[in-house]
Amino acid sequence: MNTAKQITWHEPPLAETDPEIFALIEREEAYQRDTVRLIPSENYASRGVLEAAGSVLSNKYSEGYPFKRYYEGQAQIDAIEELACKRVAELFGAEHVNVQPYSGSPANFAVYAAFASPGDTVMGMMLPAGGHLTHGWGVSVTGSFFKAVQYGVRENDHLIDYDQARNLAKEHRPKILFCGATAYPRIIDFQAFRSIADEVGAILVADIAHISGLVAAGVHPSPVGLADVVTSTTHKTFRGPRGGMIMCKKAHRKAINKAVFPGLQGGPHNQTTAAIAVAAREAATPEFKAYAQKIVENAKALAEELNARGFRLVTGGTDNHLMVVDLTNKGVPGKTAAKALDRAGIVVNSNTVPFDPRTPFDPSGIRIGTPAITSRGMGMGEAKRIGAWIDDVVTHHEDEAVLTRIAAEVKEMCSQFPAPGLPIG
Ligand SMILES: *Cc1c(COP(=O)(O)O)cnc(C)c1O
């Protein structure tokens, strides 16, 4: 580990004990350093977060919760988990926090376990409209264990169809109503969902996996205090380790804690808990607030550049950290574009667009986000440059010479923006 204090080891380093894995990690480091990473769910965690996540805390078993454990020797772990929960609670203004979910999907499943039984009716946004698999989509167990009713977006403007959600809720009376998305470029009206949930007596869950960094910084309205339960990943705009967390009102504390452990999981990942505490401390700084504002500024600049170049953006643009680009008018399938972009050093994911006539594995669009480039200190000038490169790649997606030239230009630009958590190459 790359720590500041000099450490003397009695064992040889990974480079010697497992050169194969070591070389692959080094190559991944170079890939993350030399490319423009635009997958909106990805980021660069800080060195501090990575140090905590790669620490000996991984060696410890801690089933239970602070001061109520099934294993001995918890002095450090209890203090760490308490600190993580306290920092997250203060940051978001939450009454209760659970940082033990292994990731975003298990956090959501814990909510189902807390408030529903197999066969019950639940409701969430459908995947092709921008919802997450775990909000009741058919291939997810959340769609097969429960009777999942799904709302979507409006056909004319691709904004969330709150009227449809209300009508479906009244007709099916779900026990749980999920809001929040994985590919939705606009502000989510949590108050509207609150009133729908109240009309039918549903537990309202806001899944802020993508936007929790923006919410922490006040750049997106917060559902904390409005929703009964708020779930999130910790590795997207929040810029922490891979993990999950659940915030809820005091009244739901017992149900949520029991659902996570022993309902769904065994021992918490203590190294992740510590890294979440580190990330929550970082997110409470004025620098992080400025960071979150710049994510949105950069996304708007990139969206403007793409619009000016004749790209069709779902909903016409963005209010947050991401945009979905429908490439139908460019005559290039999303997967083809994404693969060409990757060869040019620009990493995105292909994505369905609302009412997509193509398949999820070979959809019509790409999804682009600015959290990672903003973590490197790139600004609106770089965002516009990236927009021009995207246009060039999509236009010349079969021309390897163009892709190679752009990859070199991308690498040169990246060399001027050291990435958090990565050694300087
Ligand atoms: C990413 C995401 C998740 C799942 O997180 P994982 O850590 O990949 O399990 C859940 N909900 C939403 C809205 C997401 O965007």
XYZ file of C-alpha atoms and ligand atoms in Angstrom:
440
model
C 0.000 0.000 0.000
C 1.133 3.477 -0.926
C 0.993 5.022 2.584
C 2.804 8.142 3.718
C 4.612 6.535 6.642
C 7.417 4.139 5.816
C 6.290 0.588 6.410
C 8.656 -2.343 6.652
C 7.059 -5.610 5.611
C 8.173 -9.124 6.442
C 6.611 -10.392 3.237
C 7.440 -9.737 -0.406
C 5.079 -7.358 -2.271
C 2.261 -8.427 -4.600
C 4.462 -7.607 -7.587
C 6.599 -10.604 -6.542
C 4.032 -12.977 -5.075
C 1.502 -12.615 -7.907
C 3.017 -10.783 -10.864
C 0.050 -11.724 -13.069
C -2.556 -9.909 -10.969
C -0.129 -7.100 -10.146
C 0.461 -6.413 -13.853
C -3.278 -6.362 -14.556
C -3.862 -3.853 -11.742
C -1.038 -1.689 -13.091
C -2.597 -1.813 -16.555
C -5.965 -0.818 -15.129
C -4.275 2.120 -13.366
C -2.833 3.274 -16.686
C -6.229 2.815 -18.389
C -7.958 4.927 -15.718
C -5.176 7.539 -15.971
C -5.023 7.820 -19.766
C -8.705 7.775 -20.690
C -11.639 10.127 -20.333
C -14.033 8.148 -18.149
C -17.627 9.178 -18.790
C -19.570 6.263 -17.304
C -21.827 8.253 -14.943
C -21.808 5.609 -12.204
C -18.001 5.588 -12.042
C -15.591 7.926 -10.302
C -12.136 8.229 -8.763
C -12.151 7.616 -4.994
C -9.485 9.532 -3.083
C -6.270 7.972 -1.873
C -7.653 8.140 1.677
C -10.748 6.166 0.685
C -8.633 3.576 -1.133
C -6.246 3.224 1.805
C -9.120 2.543 4.207
C -10.745 0.152 1.726
C -7.488 -1.776 1.301
C -6.773 -2.020 5.024
C -6.574 -4.876 7.572
C -10.154 -4.072 8.609
C -10.969 -6.630 5.918
C -9.635 -9.326 8.279
C -12.251 -8.783 10.978
C -15.681 -10.393 11.522
C -18.285 -8.122 13.171
C -21.780 -9.584 12.756
C -24.259 -7.367 14.558
C -24.186 -3.615 15.175
C -21.901 -1.388 17.297
C -21.829 -2.621 20.923
C -24.167 -5.538 20.025
C -21.832 -7.953 18.237
C -21.616 -11.710 17.966
C -17.783 -11.666 17.846
C -15.230 -10.298 20.294
C -12.510 -7.731 19.752
C -14.674 -4.957 18.307
C -13.210 -1.850 19.974
C -11.906 -0.340 16.733
C -14.705 -1.631 14.534
C -17.456 -0.251 16.799
C -15.772 3.156 16.822
C -15.389 3.103 13.028
C -18.986 2.098 12.304
C -20.338 4.662 14.780
C -18.255 7.364 13.139
C -19.375 6.338 9.641
C -23.073 6.421 10.636
C -22.703 9.710 12.515
C -20.929 11.419 9.609
C -23.464 10.220 7.040
C -26.385 11.188 9.320
C -25.008 14.704 9.803
C -24.192 15.130 6.120
C -27.706 14.221 4.925
C -29.694 15.173 8.023
C -30.877 11.580 8.441
C -32.426 10.202 11.635
C -30.913 6.742 11.246
C -28.158 5.312 9.032
C -27.102 1.761 8.203
C -23.801 1.473 6.313
C -23.625 -2.324 6.210
C -25.274 -3.145 2.840
C -22.640 -4.689 0.552
C -23.697 -2.482 -2.361
C -26.668 -0.623 -3.850
C -28.597 -3.712 -4.931
C -28.412 -5.455 -1.523
C -29.431 -2.146 0.117
C -32.571 -2.127 -2.006
C -33.267 -5.782 -1.376
C -33.018 -5.136 2.369
C -35.811 -2.565 1.983
C -38.052 -5.159 0.302
C -37.174 -7.610 3.088
C -38.106 -4.995 5.703
C -41.499 -3.985 4.317
C -42.862 -6.668 1.961
C -43.375 -10.421 1.677
C -43.011 -12.495 -1.487
C -46.063 -11.983 -3.702
C -46.800 -8.488 -2.399
C -47.278 -5.639 -4.841
C -44.399 -3.189 -5.213
C -43.808 -0.352 -7.639
C -40.866 1.358 -9.329
C -39.706 2.941 -12.573
C -39.130 0.589 -15.495
C -35.584 -0.013 -16.688
C -35.988 1.327 -20.260
C -37.287 4.607 -18.817
C -34.164 4.956 -16.668
C -35.114 2.961 -13.568
C -32.835 0.389 -11.936
C -33.097 -3.400 -12.228
C -33.821 -3.615 -8.492
C -36.926 -1.429 -8.800
C -38.951 -4.438 -9.988
C -37.664 -5.186 -13.488
C -38.510 -8.732 -14.633
C -35.015 -10.263 -14.797
C -34.295 -9.083 -11.221
C -35.615 -11.126 -8.298
C -37.371 -7.914 -7.269
C -39.544 -8.467 -10.345
C -40.122 -12.183 -9.776
C -40.479 -12.456 -5.955
C -42.939 -9.563 -5.927
C -45.807 -8.401 -8.104
C -44.003 -5.438 -9.597
C -45.956 -2.604 -11.191
C -43.862 -0.239 -13.294
C -44.277 3.389 -14.271
C -42.255 5.152 -16.950
C -41.653 8.423 -18.712
C -43.945 10.382 -21.022
C -43.647 9.685 -24.715
C -43.577 13.368 -25.772
C -40.860 14.770 -23.473
C -39.357 11.722 -21.707
C -39.983 13.249 -18.282
C -41.203 10.991 -15.448
C -44.922 10.360 -15.898
C -46.140 11.288 -12.400
C -49.785 10.962 -13.529
C -49.198 7.416 -14.706
C -47.416 6.626 -11.431
C -50.362 8.004 -9.421
C -52.948 6.096 -11.469
C -51.029 2.819 -11.247
C -50.501 3.295 -7.518
C -54.228 3.878 -6.948
C -55.132 0.845 -9.024
C -52.561 -1.593 -7.561
C -51.918 -0.138 -4.071
C -48.240 -1.155 -3.751
C -46.703 -1.736 -0.325
C -43.493 -0.061 -1.458
C -43.038 2.757 -3.972
C -39.518 3.239 -5.329
C -38.391 6.468 -6.928
C -34.927 7.347 -8.152
C -33.141 6.339 -11.312
C -30.014 5.149 -12.998
C -30.357 6.923 -16.351
C -32.552 9.974 -15.814
C -31.030 13.398 -16.600
C -33.502 15.631 -14.774
C -34.386 16.608 -11.201
C -36.648 14.089 -9.480
C -39.724 15.538 -7.762
C -39.605 13.662 -4.458
C -42.567 15.676 -3.115
C -44.756 14.378 -5.956
C -43.829 10.794 -5.055
C -44.476 11.537 -1.364
C -48.020 12.580 -2.126
C -48.606 9.498 -4.307
C -47.289 7.235 -1.535
C -49.526 8.995 1.003
C -52.610 8.555 -1.190
C -52.177 4.775 -1.216
C -50.379 4.179 2.099
C -47.128 2.956 0.527
C -43.641 3.102 2.044
C -41.770 5.641 -0.096
C -38.206 4.692 -0.936
C -35.904 7.169 -2.701
C -32.926 5.442 -4.294
C -30.274 8.138 -4.725
C -27.471 5.769 -5.811
C -26.401 8.011 -8.678
C -27.022 11.413 -7.173
C -26.055 11.043 -3.497
C -22.971 13.242 -3.978
C -25.123 15.917 -5.600
C -27.700 15.602 -2.809
C -25.030 15.817 -0.085
C -23.749 19.013 -1.702
C -27.219 20.529 -2.089
C -27.007 20.491 -5.885
C -30.040 18.158 -6.194
C -33.046 18.406 -3.804
C -32.824 15.905 -0.960
C -35.458 13.224 -0.279
C -34.194 12.809 3.298
C -37.078 13.662 5.624
C -39.607 13.228 2.789
C -39.090 9.577 1.896
C -39.530 6.915 4.577
C -36.322 5.280 3.435
C -33.418 6.520 1.309
C -30.981 4.034 -0.224
C -27.719 4.737 -1.997
C -24.522 3.320 -3.305
C -21.390 4.962 -1.945
C -19.138 4.769 -5.029
C -20.879 6.938 -7.633
C -21.094 10.752 -7.252
C -20.519 10.191 -3.493
C -16.946 9.177 -4.422
C -16.507 6.603 -1.673
C -15.691 2.885 -1.749
C -17.927 0.320 -3.478
C -20.732 -0.089 -0.983
C -24.277 0.746 -0.008
C -26.114 2.629 2.712
C -29.651 3.104 3.958
C -31.042 6.177 5.698
C -34.462 6.144 7.337
C -36.758 7.715 9.850
C -36.349 6.549 13.461
C -39.623 4.641 13.251
C -38.095 2.283 10.647
C -34.693 1.816 12.342
C -35.428 -1.668 13.739
C -37.016 -2.985 10.551
C -34.132 -1.796 8.369
C -31.393 -3.027 10.708
C -33.025 -6.453 11.070
C -33.478 -6.754 7.314
C -29.786 -6.058 6.595
C -28.512 -8.275 9.419
C -29.480 -11.041 10.065
C -32.147 -10.877 7.337
C -29.957 -10.640 4.293
C -26.281 -10.465 5.187
C -23.625 -11.843 7.512
C -20.556 -9.885 8.551
C -20.250 -6.272 7.423
C -17.294 -5.260 5.254
C -15.466 -3.199 7.862
C -12.870 -1.893 5.427
C -15.747 -0.461 3.378
C -17.365 1.016 6.498
C -14.136 2.879 7.277
C -13.840 4.097 3.704
C -17.460 5.336 3.794
C -16.562 7.320 6.928
C -13.604 8.843 5.061
C -15.774 9.692 2.052
C -18.492 11.244 4.252
C -15.887 13.478 5.852
C -14.644 14.552 2.421
C -18.215 15.185 1.242
C -18.811 17.595 4.134
C -16.131 20.024 2.915
C -16.679 23.236 0.911
C -14.391 21.719 -1.775
C -16.840 18.854 -2.271
C -19.753 21.276 -2.621
C -17.813 23.102 -5.335
C -16.972 19.737 -6.912
C -20.645 18.754 -7.129
C -21.572 22.107 -8.669
C -18.840 21.654 -11.275
C -20.120 18.164 -12.144
C -23.426 19.751 -13.197
C -21.756 22.699 -14.972
C -19.584 20.297 -16.952
C -22.559 18.097 -17.827
C -24.480 21.133 -19.098
C -21.459 22.292 -21.149
C -21.055 18.836 -22.697
C -24.789 18.583 -23.395
C -24.733 22.010 -25.083
C -21.797 20.999 -27.270
C -23.512 17.758 -28.303
C -26.795 19.568 -28.990
C -24.958 22.085 -31.184
C -23.503 19.158 -33.139
C -26.901 17.678 -33.925
C -27.046 15.000 -31.241
C -30.472 14.216 -29.764
C -30.427 14.188 -25.991
C -33.195 12.445 -24.071
C -35.293 15.285 -22.525
C -33.158 17.724 -24.525
C -30.366 18.116 -21.968
C -29.492 17.622 -18.322
C -29.963 19.055 -14.816
C -27.611 16.611 -13.120
C -24.421 14.654 -13.780
C -25.533 12.633 -16.798
C -27.170 12.645 -20.196
C -28.588 9.944 -22.455
C -27.873 10.440 -26.150
C -30.188 8.870 -28.750
C -27.971 8.063 -31.748
C -30.819 7.007 -34.052
C -30.518 10.139 -36.221
C -26.752 9.514 -36.555
C -27.382 6.021 -37.915
C -24.979 4.412 -35.423
C -26.159 1.835 -32.829
C -25.247 2.596 -29.202
C -22.992 -0.446 -28.796
C -21.039 0.367 -31.981
C -20.551 3.958 -30.842
C -19.515 2.918 -27.319
C -16.920 0.464 -28.669
C -15.464 3.042 -31.088
C -15.344 5.638 -28.303
C -13.470 3.182 -26.079
C -10.874 2.668 -28.816
C -10.491 6.464 -28.874
C -9.902 6.607 -25.090
C -13.405 7.837 -24.247
C -15.267 5.389 -22.024
C -19.085 5.388 -21.991
C -21.776 2.739 -21.796
C -24.415 1.970 -24.379
C -27.898 2.546 -22.996
C -31.515 2.080 -23.954
C -33.479 5.233 -24.699
C -37.153 5.573 -23.700
C -39.385 3.507 -26.022
C -36.254 2.018 -27.594
C -37.059 -0.177 -30.605
C -33.670 -1.930 -30.218
C -32.607 -4.508 -27.570
C -31.037 -3.720 -24.140
C -27.777 -5.407 -25.200
C -27.658 -3.449 -28.475
C -29.643 -0.298 -27.715
C -30.055 3.024 -29.538
C -28.172 5.269 -27.165
C -25.196 5.974 -24.974
C -25.113 7.303 -21.426
C -22.525 9.939 -20.568
C -21.634 11.500 -17.221
C -19.157 13.979 -15.795
C -18.421 12.861 -12.169
C -15.052 11.229 -12.964
C -13.638 13.929 -15.278
C -14.686 16.565 -12.739
C -12.828 14.670 -9.990
C -9.680 15.199 -12.104
C -10.285 18.949 -12.198
C -11.440 19.082 -15.816
C -13.759 22.004 -16.542
C -16.177 23.287 -19.156
C -13.406 23.804 -21.746
C -12.429 20.134 -21.497
C -16.102 19.097 -21.523
C -16.592 20.929 -24.841
C -13.435 19.357 -26.253
C -14.773 15.948 -25.265
C -18.056 16.768 -27.038
C -16.127 17.507 -30.239
C -14.216 14.214 -29.939
C -17.453 12.271 -29.406
C -18.838 13.827 -32.591
C -15.658 12.904 -34.516
C -15.698 9.320 -33.251
C -19.381 8.741 -33.976
C -18.968 10.203 -37.474
C -15.774 8.223 -38.207
C -16.462 5.164 -36.056
C -14.975 2.784 -38.625
C -11.828 4.829 -39.270
C -9.107 3.371 -37.011
C -6.687 6.191 -37.886
C -9.111 8.786 -36.518
C -9.725 6.733 -33.372
C -5.985 6.295 -32.772
C -5.306 10.020 -33.280
C -8.073 10.949 -30.810
C -6.832 8.387 -28.252
C -3.430 10.131 -28.306
C -5.037 13.568 -27.916
C -7.169 12.264 -25.029
C -4.091 10.803 -23.323
C -2.237 14.099 -23.695
C -5.149 16.025 -22.141
C -5.471 13.476 -19.310
C -1.764 13.862 -18.467
C -2.546 17.446 -17.395
C -5.217 16.332 -14.891
C -3.882 13.921 -12.240
C -6.671 11.645 -10.996
C -7.418 11.294 -7.260
C -6.276 7.940 -5.889
C -3.893 7.179 -8.740
C -0.109 7.392 -8.510
C 1.344 9.903 -10.937
C 2.301 7.932 -14.033
C -26.107 1.684 -9.345
C -27.495 1.626 -8.844
C -27.902 0.618 -7.949
C -27.098 -0.616 -7.662
O -25.865 -0.485 -7.139
P -24.830 -1.688 -7.171
O -23.795 -1.199 -6.233
O -24.371 -1.810 -8.587
O -25.506 -2.907 -6.692
C -29.174 0.692 -7.411
N -30.010 1.692 -7.737
C -29.662 2.652 -8.615
C -30.630 3.732 -8.938
C -28.401 2.641 -9.206
O -28.090 3.579 -10.092
